[in-house]
Amino acid sequence: MKKILVTGGAGMIGSNLVKRLVNEGNEVFIIDNLWRGKIEYLNDETGKPVIPLESHFFNLDLLEQGIADEIISKVEYVIHLADIVAGIDYVFNNQGSIFRQNLLINSNVITSVRKFTNSIKGFIYVGTACSFPLTRQNSLDVIPLREEELYPALPESAYGWSKLMGQYETELLEKETGIPISILMFHNVYGSPCDFGERSQVIPALIRKAITYPDEPFHVWGSGEQGRAFIHVDDIVNALCLALEKGLGHGVIQIGPSVCTSIKEIAEQVIEISGKKIEAFYDKSKPEGDKARSADFSKAKAILDWEPKVTLKDGLNAQYNWIKKQMENKKD
């Protein structure tokens, strides 16, 4: 049994990870300020929380320095998922705020971990493919990204810069304290439970629009040609558990598929799942972000024995059904 802290543990990734870790017999603590996460995401099939909330869940704001010290003093491993991120509209309209908040969140957590060098056995930091240089993501001719291409650094967004700075400070943590680290750079994660409101990311936003159509128009931001390497949350949880087992001490590892899927393809699949006759409108006045990207996951395969397993078709069907159920429950 390991004693593990998961920051951001009530979010989409965090709640799925916590359930997996608890199921494997670990004692799990959570810090989450519930900006996007929800307490009910931590419930099992019977509706009961998978951890004792009164002693293992902490509604705290990691922007406050030292606030995690007491909890980190009780654990052996820290998996740091917490950050400020949302859909592309939010990211590009709040760049200064996102950059500052993520810098503080990451630095505060890492500083707290430093205080317990003798008791912390491993630190996992979650980065993002948004930290790769814009020059490697500004063409539709996609060559899978490799970890060694991170520098010279030129992320497109403040979000990508803030996460890259967190990676750098994580590397300093290992170098200066000897605490073994693992940095997993996630590509575009989707799945449930998730936010499907105004701050949601592309897949849940399109699913919501398909479900509500024609009351809500099916507008797709950008040309639809822009693409991403979409990865299901179940595959992400597998990667995190494998990193805890054998990824510590191996630095940066990319987690994502080698296939780049266009937003137009996603929109078309969502329409097909809906069974409706939906006319998609591509709003080219809206931001697209990076043109396209995919992952060379050979390092993940070699070190973690990881590769994507959930097909996009199965993942989209599952997420569509989950969001539809949530929306029906709200009406009731």
Short mmCIF file of C-alpha atoms in Angstrom, two decimals:
data_model
loop_
_atom_site.label_atom_id
_atom_site.label_comp_id
_atom_site.label_asym_id
_atom_site.label_seq_id
_atom_site.Cartn_x
_atom_site.Cartn_y
_atom_site.Cartn_z
CA MET A 1 0.00 0.00 0.00
CA LYS A 2 1.27 3.43 -0.97
CA LYS A 3 0.25 6.75 0.58
CA ILE A 4 -0.43 9.06 -2.36
CA LEU A 5 -1.55 12.66 -2.74
CA VAL A 6 -3.38 13.55 -5.95
CA THR A 7 -3.74 17.28 -6.57
CA GLY A 8 -6.73 18.06 -8.77
CA GLY A 9 -8.10 14.70 -7.68
CA ALA A 10 -11.77 15.59 -8.18
CA GLY A 11 -11.42 16.41 -11.88
CA MET A 12 -11.91 14.16 -14.89
CA ILE A 13 -8.45 12.61 -14.82
CA GLY A 14 -8.03 12.85 -11.06
CA SER A 15 -11.29 11.16 -10.09
CA ASN A 16 -10.66 8.22 -12.44
CA LEU A 17 -7.09 7.92 -11.15
CA VAL A 18 -8.18 8.05 -7.50
CA LYS A 19 -10.70 5.26 -8.04
CA ARG A 20 -8.04 3.11 -9.69
CA LEU A 21 -5.47 3.76 -6.95
CA VAL A 22 -7.98 3.05 -4.17
CA ASN A 23 -9.12 -0.13 -5.93
CA GLU A 24 -5.49 -1.28 -5.99
CA GLY A 25 -5.28 -0.90 -2.20
CA ASN A 26 -3.56 2.46 -1.82
CA GLU A 27 -4.37 5.21 0.68
CA VAL A 28 -5.20 8.31 -1.35
CA PHE A 29 -5.44 11.94 -0.29
CA ILE A 30 -6.90 14.66 -2.53
CA ILE A 31 -6.45 18.41 -2.81
CA ASP A 32 -8.93 20.14 -5.13
CA ASN A 33 -10.54 23.58 -5.01
CA LEU A 34 -13.47 22.31 -7.14
CA TRP A 35 -12.99 24.96 -9.84
CA ARG A 36 -13.71 22.27 -12.42
CA GLY A 37 -13.84 19.11 -10.34
CA LYS A 38 -16.84 17.91 -8.38
CA ILE A 39 -17.16 15.91 -5.16
CA GLU A 40 -19.69 13.58 -6.80
CA TYR A 41 -17.07 12.53 -9.35
CA LEU A 42 -15.45 10.61 -6.49
CA ASN A 43 -18.50 8.40 -5.91
CA ASP A 44 -18.54 4.71 -6.78
CA GLU A 45 -21.38 2.91 -8.56
CA THR A 46 -23.45 2.90 -5.37
CA GLY A 47 -23.12 6.65 -4.90
CA LYS A 48 -20.68 6.47 -2.00
CA PRO A 49 -17.31 8.31 -1.99
CA VAL A 50 -14.34 6.01 -2.66
CA ILE A 51 -12.30 7.78 0.05
CA PRO A 52 -13.29 9.09 3.51
CA LEU A 53 -13.94 12.71 2.54
CA GLU A 54 -13.71 14.15 6.05
CA SER A 55 -10.10 12.97 6.50
CA HIS A 56 -8.73 12.52 2.97
CA PHE A 57 -10.30 15.26 0.84
CA PHE A 58 -9.13 18.86 1.20
CA ASN A 59 -10.83 21.78 -0.54
CA LEU A 60 -7.77 24.01 -0.72
CA ASP A 61 -6.41 26.64 -3.10
CA LEU A 62 -2.86 25.77 -4.11
CA LEU A 63 -2.25 29.41 -4.98
CA GLU A 64 -1.59 29.82 -1.24
CA GLN A 65 2.03 29.08 -0.39
CA GLY A 66 2.60 26.25 2.07
CA ILE A 67 -1.05 25.20 2.16
CA ALA A 68 -0.20 21.63 1.11
CA ASP A 69 2.65 21.14 3.62
CA GLU A 70 0.72 19.23 6.26
CA ILE A 71 -0.85 16.83 3.76
CA ILE A 72 2.40 16.22 1.88
CA SER A 73 4.08 15.40 5.20
CA LYS A 74 1.75 12.37 5.47
CA VAL A 75 2.36 10.81 2.05
CA GLU A 76 5.08 9.01 0.09
CA TYR A 77 4.11 9.99 -3.45
CA VAL A 78 2.63 13.12 -5.02
CA ILE A 79 0.83 13.10 -8.37
CA HIS A 80 0.38 16.72 -9.40
CA LEU A 81 -2.56 17.14 -11.78
CA ALA A 82 -3.94 20.47 -10.57
CA ASP A 83 -3.80 23.41 -12.97
CA ILE A 84 -5.91 26.12 -14.58
CA VAL A 85 -7.12 25.13 -18.04
CA ALA A 86 -10.35 25.09 -20.02
CA GLY A 87 -11.49 25.35 -23.63
CA ILE A 88 -9.58 27.34 -26.25
CA ASP A 89 -11.77 30.43 -25.81
CA TYR A 90 -10.94 30.63 -22.10
CA VAL A 91 -7.25 29.85 -22.63
CA PHE A 92 -6.67 32.61 -25.17
CA ASN A 93 -8.82 35.21 -23.40
CA ASN A 94 -7.16 34.73 -20.00
CA GLN A 95 -3.50 34.18 -20.85
CA GLY A 96 -1.93 36.39 -18.20
CA SER A 97 -4.12 35.00 -15.43
CA ILE A 98 -3.55 31.38 -16.51
CA PHE A 99 0.21 31.87 -16.74
CA ARG A 100 0.49 33.47 -13.30
CA GLN A 101 -1.83 31.03 -11.54
CA ASN A 102 -0.19 27.92 -12.98
CA LEU A 103 3.28 29.21 -12.13
CA LEU A 104 2.19 29.72 -8.52
CA ILE A 105 0.32 26.41 -8.24
CA ASN A 106 3.24 24.41 -9.62
CA SER A 107 5.91 26.24 -7.64
CA ASN A 108 3.95 26.05 -4.39
CA VAL A 109 3.44 22.28 -4.71
CA ILE A 110 7.06 21.64 -5.68
CA THR A 111 8.32 23.87 -2.85
CA SER A 112 6.20 21.89 -0.38
CA VAL A 113 7.56 18.60 -1.73
CA ARG A 114 11.12 19.91 -1.26
CA LYS A 115 10.47 20.27 2.48
CA PHE A 116 9.98 16.52 2.81
CA THR A 117 12.94 15.19 0.85
CA ASN A 118 13.49 12.38 3.35
CA SER A 119 9.94 11.00 3.14
CA ILE A 120 8.78 11.60 -0.45
CA LYS A 121 9.62 8.60 -2.65
CA GLY A 122 8.40 10.00 -5.95
CA PHE A 123 6.84 13.03 -7.65
CA ILE A 124 4.80 12.85 -10.87
CA TYR A 125 4.20 16.09 -12.74
CA VAL A 126 1.65 16.30 -15.53
CA GLY A 127 2.67 18.45 -18.47
CA THR A 128 1.02 19.12 -21.81
CA ALA A 129 1.74 18.78 -25.50
CA CYS A 130 0.86 22.50 -25.70
CA SER A 131 4.40 23.10 -24.40
CA PHE A 132 5.99 21.87 -27.63
CA PRO A 133 7.23 24.61 -29.98
CA LEU A 134 4.69 26.29 -32.23
CA THR A 135 7.09 25.70 -35.13
CA ARG A 136 6.39 21.96 -34.78
CA GLN A 137 2.63 22.40 -34.66
CA ASN A 138 1.88 25.00 -37.33
CA SER A 139 1.50 22.65 -40.30
CA LEU A 140 -1.17 20.12 -41.29
CA ASP A 141 1.65 17.84 -42.46
CA VAL A 142 2.01 16.10 -39.12
CA ILE A 143 5.26 14.50 -38.00
CA PRO A 144 4.82 12.93 -34.54
CA LEU A 145 6.43 14.99 -31.77
CA ARG A 146 9.42 13.69 -29.80
CA GLU A 147 10.46 14.59 -26.26
CA GLU A 148 13.84 15.96 -27.35
CA GLU A 149 12.09 18.62 -29.46
CA LEU A 150 10.90 20.65 -26.46
CA TYR A 151 13.80 23.09 -26.75
CA PRO A 152 14.41 25.73 -28.05
CA ALA A 153 11.08 26.51 -26.40
CA LEU A 154 8.31 28.33 -28.26
CA PRO A 155 4.85 27.31 -27.01
CA GLU A 156 1.96 29.10 -28.69
CA SER A 157 -0.01 29.83 -25.52
CA ALA A 158 0.64 31.13 -22.01
CA TYR A 159 -0.83 27.84 -20.82
CA GLY A 160 1.87 25.89 -22.67
CA TRP A 161 4.58 28.20 -21.25
CA SER A 162 3.27 27.87 -17.70
CA LYS A 163 3.26 24.08 -17.88
CA LEU A 164 6.75 24.03 -19.38
CA MET A 165 8.03 26.14 -16.47
CA GLY A 166 6.50 23.59 -14.11
CA GLN A 167 8.37 20.83 -15.93
CA TYR A 168 11.64 22.73 -15.55
CA GLU A 169 11.11 23.26 -11.83
CA THR A 170 10.24 19.57 -11.46
CA GLU A 171 13.56 18.66 -13.10
CA LEU A 172 15.35 20.99 -10.68
CA LEU A 173 13.58 19.24 -7.80
CA GLU A 174 15.06 15.88 -8.82
CA LYS A 175 18.50 17.32 -9.53
CA GLU A 176 18.79 19.15 -6.23
CA THR A 177 17.00 16.78 -3.81
CA GLY A 178 17.32 13.34 -5.40
CA ILE A 179 13.56 12.79 -5.28
CA PRO A 180 12.83 10.70 -8.39
CA ILE A 181 10.41 12.39 -10.77
CA SER A 182 8.35 11.51 -13.79
CA ILE A 183 6.96 14.11 -16.19
CA LEU A 184 4.10 12.89 -18.34
CA MET A 185 3.19 15.22 -21.21
CA PHE A 186 -0.45 14.60 -22.07
CA HIS A 187 -1.99 15.22 -25.46
CA ASN A 188 -5.72 16.07 -25.72
CA VAL A 189 -7.51 14.07 -23.03
CA TYR A 190 -11.23 13.33 -23.30
CA GLY A 191 -13.70 11.14 -21.43
CA SER A 192 -16.00 11.31 -18.44
CA PRO A 193 -16.82 12.72 -15.98
CA CYS A 194 -16.29 16.09 -17.62
CA ASP A 195 -17.33 19.72 -17.87
CA PHE A 196 -19.59 20.17 -20.89
CA GLY A 197 -20.63 23.78 -20.28
CA GLU A 198 -19.28 27.05 -21.62
CA ARG A 199 -15.72 26.40 -20.38
CA SER A 200 -15.58 22.89 -21.82
CA GLN A 201 -13.05 21.64 -24.31
CA VAL A 202 -13.81 20.69 -27.89
CA ILE A 203 -15.21 17.15 -27.65
CA PRO A 204 -17.68 17.69 -24.78
CA ALA A 205 -18.67 21.05 -26.31
CA LEU A 206 -19.52 19.43 -29.66
CA ILE A 207 -21.38 16.61 -27.94
CA ARG A 208 -23.47 19.10 -25.95
CA LYS A 209 -24.29 21.01 -29.14
CA ALA A 210 -25.33 17.81 -30.91
CA ILE A 211 -27.59 16.79 -28.03
CA THR A 212 -29.29 20.20 -27.82
CA TYR A 213 -29.50 20.76 -31.61
CA PRO A 214 -31.47 22.51 -33.11
CA ASP A 215 -32.03 24.63 -29.96
CA GLU A 216 -28.28 25.29 -29.92
CA PRO A 217 -26.56 25.66 -33.33
CA PHE A 218 -23.79 23.20 -34.13
CA HIS A 219 -20.97 25.72 -34.49
CA VAL A 220 -17.41 24.39 -34.77
CA TRP A 221 -14.61 26.77 -33.96
CA GLY A 222 -12.16 27.31 -36.81
CA SER A 223 -11.93 25.64 -40.18
CA GLY A 224 -12.15 22.12 -38.76
CA GLU A 225 -8.88 21.23 -40.48
CA GLN A 226 -6.88 21.70 -37.27
CA GLY A 227 -6.07 18.40 -35.60
CA ARG A 228 -5.10 16.87 -32.28
CA ALA A 229 -3.93 13.57 -30.83
CA PHE A 230 -6.97 12.64 -28.75
CA ILE A 231 -6.40 10.23 -25.88
CA HIS A 232 -9.06 8.67 -23.66
CA VAL A 233 -8.91 9.19 -19.89
CA ASP A 234 -8.67 5.42 -19.29
CA ASP A 235 -5.41 5.33 -21.24
CA ILE A 236 -4.19 8.35 -19.26
CA VAL A 237 -4.91 6.63 -15.94
CA ASN A 238 -3.00 3.58 -17.15
CA ALA A 239 -0.02 5.79 -17.98
CA LEU A 240 -0.07 7.45 -14.55
CA CYS A 241 -0.19 4.11 -12.74
CA LEU A 242 2.64 2.76 -14.88
CA ALA A 243 4.67 5.92 -14.20
CA LEU A 244 4.23 5.35 -10.48
CA GLU A 245 5.45 1.78 -10.91
CA LYS A 246 8.36 2.23 -13.33
CA GLY A 247 8.52 5.76 -14.72
CA LEU A 248 10.18 7.55 -11.82
CA GLY A 249 13.68 8.71 -12.68
CA HIS A 250 13.04 8.70 -16.43
CA GLY A 251 12.23 12.36 -16.99
CA VAL A 252 9.84 13.53 -19.70
CA ILE A 253 7.53 10.97 -21.33
CA GLN A 254 4.91 11.85 -23.94
CA ILE A 255 1.46 10.29 -23.59
CA GLY A 256 -0.69 10.34 -26.71
CA PRO A 257 -1.44 8.51 -29.96
CA SER A 258 0.58 8.77 -33.16
CA VAL A 259 -2.60 9.60 -35.08
CA CYS A 260 -3.74 13.20 -35.59
CA THR A 261 -7.53 13.55 -35.88
CA SER A 262 -9.03 16.72 -37.33
CA ILE A 263 -11.76 18.61 -35.51
CA LYS A 264 -13.91 18.10 -38.60
CA GLU A 265 -13.57 14.33 -38.20
CA ILE A 266 -14.57 14.63 -34.54
CA ALA A 267 -17.59 16.76 -35.46
CA GLU A 268 -18.68 14.27 -38.11
CA GLN A 269 -18.37 11.32 -35.72
CA VAL A 270 -20.36 13.15 -33.04
CA ILE A 271 -23.10 13.93 -35.58
CA GLU A 272 -23.19 10.28 -36.62
CA ILE A 273 -23.50 9.13 -32.99
CA SER A 274 -26.36 11.61 -32.42
CA GLY A 275 -28.43 10.11 -35.23
CA LYS A 276 -29.63 13.60 -36.13
CA LYS A 277 -29.47 15.50 -39.41
CA ILE A 278 -27.16 18.24 -38.22
CA GLU A 279 -25.63 20.93 -40.39
CA ALA A 280 -22.25 21.95 -39.00
CA PHE A 281 -21.12 25.56 -39.33
CA TYR A 282 -17.36 26.17 -39.23
CA ASP A 283 -16.69 29.58 -37.70
CA LYS A 284 -13.33 30.66 -39.11
CA SER A 285 -13.40 33.86 -37.06
CA LYS A 286 -12.79 31.82 -33.92
CA PRO A 287 -9.29 30.72 -32.77
CA GLU A 288 -8.01 27.28 -33.73
CA GLY A 289 -4.84 27.07 -31.66
CA ASP A 290 -2.01 24.94 -32.97
CA LYS A 291 -2.61 23.55 -36.46
CA ALA A 292 -1.97 19.90 -35.76
CA ARG A 293 0.03 17.48 -33.65
CA SER A 294 0.48 13.84 -32.75
CA ALA A 295 2.80 11.86 -30.49
CA ASP A 296 5.75 9.62 -31.07
CA PHE A 297 5.04 7.49 -27.98
CA SER A 298 8.04 5.18 -28.42
CA LYS A 299 9.57 6.34 -25.11
CA ALA A 300 6.31 5.54 -23.27
CA LYS A 301 6.31 2.13 -24.92
CA ALA A 302 9.93 1.42 -24.05
CA ILE A 303 9.88 2.61 -20.41
CA LEU A 304 6.27 2.13 -19.31
CA ASP A 305 5.16 -0.55 -21.78
CA TRP A 306 2.29 1.87 -22.54
CA GLU A 307 0.30 2.41 -25.71
CA PRO A 308 -3.23 3.70 -26.41
CA LYS A 309 -5.93 1.06 -26.19
CA VAL A 310 -9.30 2.85 -26.27
CA THR A 311 -10.43 3.54 -29.84
CA LEU A 312 -11.74 6.99 -30.67
CA LYS A 313 -15.07 5.48 -31.77
CA ASP A 314 -15.59 3.68 -28.46
CA GLY A 315 -14.41 6.67 -26.44
CA LEU A 316 -16.71 9.13 -28.21
CA ASN A 317 -19.71 6.82 -27.86
CA ALA A 318 -19.10 6.43 -24.13
CA GLN A 319 -18.68 10.17 -23.59
CA TYR A 320 -21.76 11.01 -25.66
CA ASN A 321 -23.88 8.63 -23.61
CA TRP A 322 -22.50 10.01 -20.33
CA ILE A 323 -23.17 13.66 -21.23
CA LYS A 324 -26.65 12.82 -22.55
CA LYS A 325 -27.48 11.06 -19.27
CA GLN A 326 -26.24 14.04 -17.22
CA MET A 327 -28.34 16.45 -19.27
CA GLU A 328 -31.44 14.25 -18.93
CA ASN A 329 -30.92 14.03 -15.16
CA LYS A 330 -30.74 17.84 -14.93
CA LYS A 331 -34.11 18.13 -16.66
CA ASP A 332 -35.64 15.73 -14.15
#
